mmCIF file with all atom_site columns, C-alpha atoms and ligand atoms in Angstrom:
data_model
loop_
_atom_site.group_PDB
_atom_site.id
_atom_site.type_symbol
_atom_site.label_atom_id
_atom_site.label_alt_id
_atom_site.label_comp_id
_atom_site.label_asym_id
_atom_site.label_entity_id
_atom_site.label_seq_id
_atom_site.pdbx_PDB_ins_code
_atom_site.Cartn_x
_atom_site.Cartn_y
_atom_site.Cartn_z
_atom_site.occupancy
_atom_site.B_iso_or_equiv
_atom_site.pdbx_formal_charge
_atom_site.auth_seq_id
_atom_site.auth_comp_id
_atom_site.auth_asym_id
_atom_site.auth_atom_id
_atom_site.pdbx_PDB_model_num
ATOM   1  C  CA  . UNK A 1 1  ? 92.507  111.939 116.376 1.00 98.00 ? 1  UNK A CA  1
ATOM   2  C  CA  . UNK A 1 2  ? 90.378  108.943 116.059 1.00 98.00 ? 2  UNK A CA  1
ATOM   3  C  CA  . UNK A 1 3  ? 90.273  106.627 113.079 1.00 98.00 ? 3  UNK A CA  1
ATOM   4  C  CA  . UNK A 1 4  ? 86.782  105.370 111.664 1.00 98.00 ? 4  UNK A CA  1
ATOM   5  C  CA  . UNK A 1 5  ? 87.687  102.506 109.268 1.00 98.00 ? 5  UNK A CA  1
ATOM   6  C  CA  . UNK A 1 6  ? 84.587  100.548 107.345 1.00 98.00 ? 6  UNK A CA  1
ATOM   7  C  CA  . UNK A 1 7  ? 85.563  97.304  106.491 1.00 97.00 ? 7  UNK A CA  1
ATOM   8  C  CA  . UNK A 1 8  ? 82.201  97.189  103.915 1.00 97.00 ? 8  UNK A CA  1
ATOM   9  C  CA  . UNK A 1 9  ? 83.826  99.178  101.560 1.00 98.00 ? 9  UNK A CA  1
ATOM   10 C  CA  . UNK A 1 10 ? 87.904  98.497  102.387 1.00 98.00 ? 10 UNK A CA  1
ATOM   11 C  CA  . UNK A 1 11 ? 88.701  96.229  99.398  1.00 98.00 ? 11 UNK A CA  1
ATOM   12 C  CA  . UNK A 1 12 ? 92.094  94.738  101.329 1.00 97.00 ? 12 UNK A CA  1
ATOM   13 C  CA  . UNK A 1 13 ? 94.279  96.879  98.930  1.00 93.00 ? 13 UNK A CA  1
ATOM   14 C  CA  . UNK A 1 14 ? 96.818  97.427  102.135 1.00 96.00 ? 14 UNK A CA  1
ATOM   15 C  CA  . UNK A 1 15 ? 97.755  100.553 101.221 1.00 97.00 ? 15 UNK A CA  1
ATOM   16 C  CA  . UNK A 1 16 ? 97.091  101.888 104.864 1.00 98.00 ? 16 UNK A CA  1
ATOM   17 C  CA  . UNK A 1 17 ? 99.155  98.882  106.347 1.00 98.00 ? 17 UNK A CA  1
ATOM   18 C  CA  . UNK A 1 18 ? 101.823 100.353 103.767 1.00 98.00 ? 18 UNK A CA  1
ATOM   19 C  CA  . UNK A 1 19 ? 101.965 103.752 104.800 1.00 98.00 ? 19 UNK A CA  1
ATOM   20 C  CA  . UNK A 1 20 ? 100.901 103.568 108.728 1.00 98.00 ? 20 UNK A CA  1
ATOM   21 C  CA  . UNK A 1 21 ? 101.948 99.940  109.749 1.00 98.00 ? 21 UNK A CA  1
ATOM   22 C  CA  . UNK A 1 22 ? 101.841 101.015 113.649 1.00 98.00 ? 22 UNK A CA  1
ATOM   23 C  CA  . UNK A 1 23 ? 98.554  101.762 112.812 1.00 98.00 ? 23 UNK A CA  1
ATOM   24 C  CA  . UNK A 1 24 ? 96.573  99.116  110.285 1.00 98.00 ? 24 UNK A CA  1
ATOM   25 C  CA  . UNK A 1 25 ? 96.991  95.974  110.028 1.00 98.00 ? 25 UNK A CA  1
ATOM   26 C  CA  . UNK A 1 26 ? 94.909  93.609  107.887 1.00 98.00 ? 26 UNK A CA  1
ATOM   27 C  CA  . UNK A 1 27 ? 92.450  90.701  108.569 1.00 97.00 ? 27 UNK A CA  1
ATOM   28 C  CA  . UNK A 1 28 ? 94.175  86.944  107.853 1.00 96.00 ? 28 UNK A CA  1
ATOM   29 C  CA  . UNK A 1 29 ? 90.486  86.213  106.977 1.00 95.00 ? 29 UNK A CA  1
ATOM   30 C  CA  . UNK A 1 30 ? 89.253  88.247  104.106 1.00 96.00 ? 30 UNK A CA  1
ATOM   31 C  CA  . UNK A 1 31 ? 92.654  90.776  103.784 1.00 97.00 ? 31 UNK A CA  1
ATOM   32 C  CA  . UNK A 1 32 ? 89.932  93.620  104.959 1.00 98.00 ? 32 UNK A CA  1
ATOM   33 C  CA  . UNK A 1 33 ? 91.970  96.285  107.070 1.00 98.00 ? 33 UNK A CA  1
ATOM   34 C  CA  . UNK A 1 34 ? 92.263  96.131  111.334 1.00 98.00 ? 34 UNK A CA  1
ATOM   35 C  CA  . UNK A 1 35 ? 92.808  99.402  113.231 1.00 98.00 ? 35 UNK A CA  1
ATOM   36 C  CA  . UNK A 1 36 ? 95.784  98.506  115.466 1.00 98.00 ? 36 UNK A CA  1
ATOM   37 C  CA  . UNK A 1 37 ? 95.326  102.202 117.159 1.00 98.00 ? 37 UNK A CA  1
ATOM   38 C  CA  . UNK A 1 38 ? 92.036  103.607 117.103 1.00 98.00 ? 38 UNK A CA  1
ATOM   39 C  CA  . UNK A 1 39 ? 93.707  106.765 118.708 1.00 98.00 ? 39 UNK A CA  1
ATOM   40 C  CA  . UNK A 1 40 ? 96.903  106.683 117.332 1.00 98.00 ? 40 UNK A CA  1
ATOM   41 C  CA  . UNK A 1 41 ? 99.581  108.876 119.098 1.00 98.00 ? 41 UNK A CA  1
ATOM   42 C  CA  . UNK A 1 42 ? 100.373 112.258 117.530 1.00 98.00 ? 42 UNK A CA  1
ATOM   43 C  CA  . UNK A 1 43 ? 103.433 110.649 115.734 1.00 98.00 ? 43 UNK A CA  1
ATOM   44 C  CA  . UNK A 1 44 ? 101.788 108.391 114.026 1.00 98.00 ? 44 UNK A CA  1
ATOM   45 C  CA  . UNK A 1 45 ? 99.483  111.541 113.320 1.00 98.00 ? 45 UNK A CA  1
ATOM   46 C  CA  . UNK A 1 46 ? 100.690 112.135 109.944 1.00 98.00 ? 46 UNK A CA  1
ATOM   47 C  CA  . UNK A 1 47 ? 101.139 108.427 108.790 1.00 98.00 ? 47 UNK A CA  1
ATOM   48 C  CA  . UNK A 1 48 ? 97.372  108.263 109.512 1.00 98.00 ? 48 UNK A CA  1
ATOM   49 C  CA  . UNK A 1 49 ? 96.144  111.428 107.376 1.00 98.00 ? 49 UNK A CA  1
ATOM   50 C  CA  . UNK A 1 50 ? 98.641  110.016 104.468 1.00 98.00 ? 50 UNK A CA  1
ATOM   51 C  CA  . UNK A 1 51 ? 97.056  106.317 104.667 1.00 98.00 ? 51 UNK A CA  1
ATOM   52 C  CA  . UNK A 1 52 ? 93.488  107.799 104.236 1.00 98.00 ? 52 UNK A CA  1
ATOM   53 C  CA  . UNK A 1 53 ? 94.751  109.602 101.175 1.00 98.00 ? 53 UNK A CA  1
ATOM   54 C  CA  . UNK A 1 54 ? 95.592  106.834 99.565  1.00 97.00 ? 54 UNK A CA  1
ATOM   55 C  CA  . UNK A 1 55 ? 93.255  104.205 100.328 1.00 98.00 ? 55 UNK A CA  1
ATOM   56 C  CA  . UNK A 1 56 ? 91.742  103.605 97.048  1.00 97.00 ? 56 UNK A CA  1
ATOM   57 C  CA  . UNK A 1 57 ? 88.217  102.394 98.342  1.00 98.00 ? 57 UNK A CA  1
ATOM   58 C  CA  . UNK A 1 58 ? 87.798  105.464 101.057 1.00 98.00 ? 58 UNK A CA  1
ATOM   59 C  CA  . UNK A 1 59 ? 87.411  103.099 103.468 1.00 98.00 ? 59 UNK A CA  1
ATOM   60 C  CA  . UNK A 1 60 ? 89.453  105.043 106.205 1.00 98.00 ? 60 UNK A CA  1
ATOM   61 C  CA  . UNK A 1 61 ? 88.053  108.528 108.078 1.00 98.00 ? 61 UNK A CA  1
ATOM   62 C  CA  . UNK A 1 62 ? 89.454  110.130 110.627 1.00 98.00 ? 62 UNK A CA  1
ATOM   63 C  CA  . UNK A 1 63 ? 87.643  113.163 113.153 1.00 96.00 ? 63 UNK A CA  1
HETATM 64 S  S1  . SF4 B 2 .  ? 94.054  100.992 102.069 1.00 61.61 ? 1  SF4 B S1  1
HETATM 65 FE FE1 . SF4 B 2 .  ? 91.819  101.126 102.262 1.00 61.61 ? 1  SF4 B FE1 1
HETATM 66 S  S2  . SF4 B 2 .  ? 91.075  99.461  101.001 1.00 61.61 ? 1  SF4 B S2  1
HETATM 67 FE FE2 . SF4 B 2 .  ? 93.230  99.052  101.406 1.00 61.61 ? 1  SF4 B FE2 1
HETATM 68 S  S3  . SF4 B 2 .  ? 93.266  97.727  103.240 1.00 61.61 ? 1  SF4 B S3  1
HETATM 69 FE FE3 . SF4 B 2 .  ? 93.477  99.847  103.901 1.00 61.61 ? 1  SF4 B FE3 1
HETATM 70 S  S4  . SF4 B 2 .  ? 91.371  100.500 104.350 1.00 61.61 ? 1  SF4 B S4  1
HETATM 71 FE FE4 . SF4 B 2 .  ? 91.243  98.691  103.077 1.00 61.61 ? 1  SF4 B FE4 1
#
């Protein structure tokens, strides 16, 4: 898995930092999200489909 985040259109909601914090962080700048793991490890696997869910801006991809 590999994690495609656009930091145009994340709004620094933190929802991903929420539900994967392994994962996302956010910027102290401007609260916009920072991938942590671009490849996150399989468990984190299912943290990472749940925080693109729920990001409100659809900010987050995966492939
Ligand atoms: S949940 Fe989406 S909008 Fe919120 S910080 Fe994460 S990527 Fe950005």
């Amino acid at each position: 898995m590999r994690i495609k985040a656009d930091t145009e259109v994340c709004i620094g909601a933190g929802m991903c930092v929420l539900t994967a914090a392994k994962v996302f962080d956010q910027s102290e700048d401007d609260g916009t999200v920072v991938v942590l793991e671009p490849e996150p490890p399989v468990d984190q696997e299912a943290a990472v489909r749940r925080a693109v869910q729920v990001c409100p801006s659809g900010a987050l991809s995966i492939s």
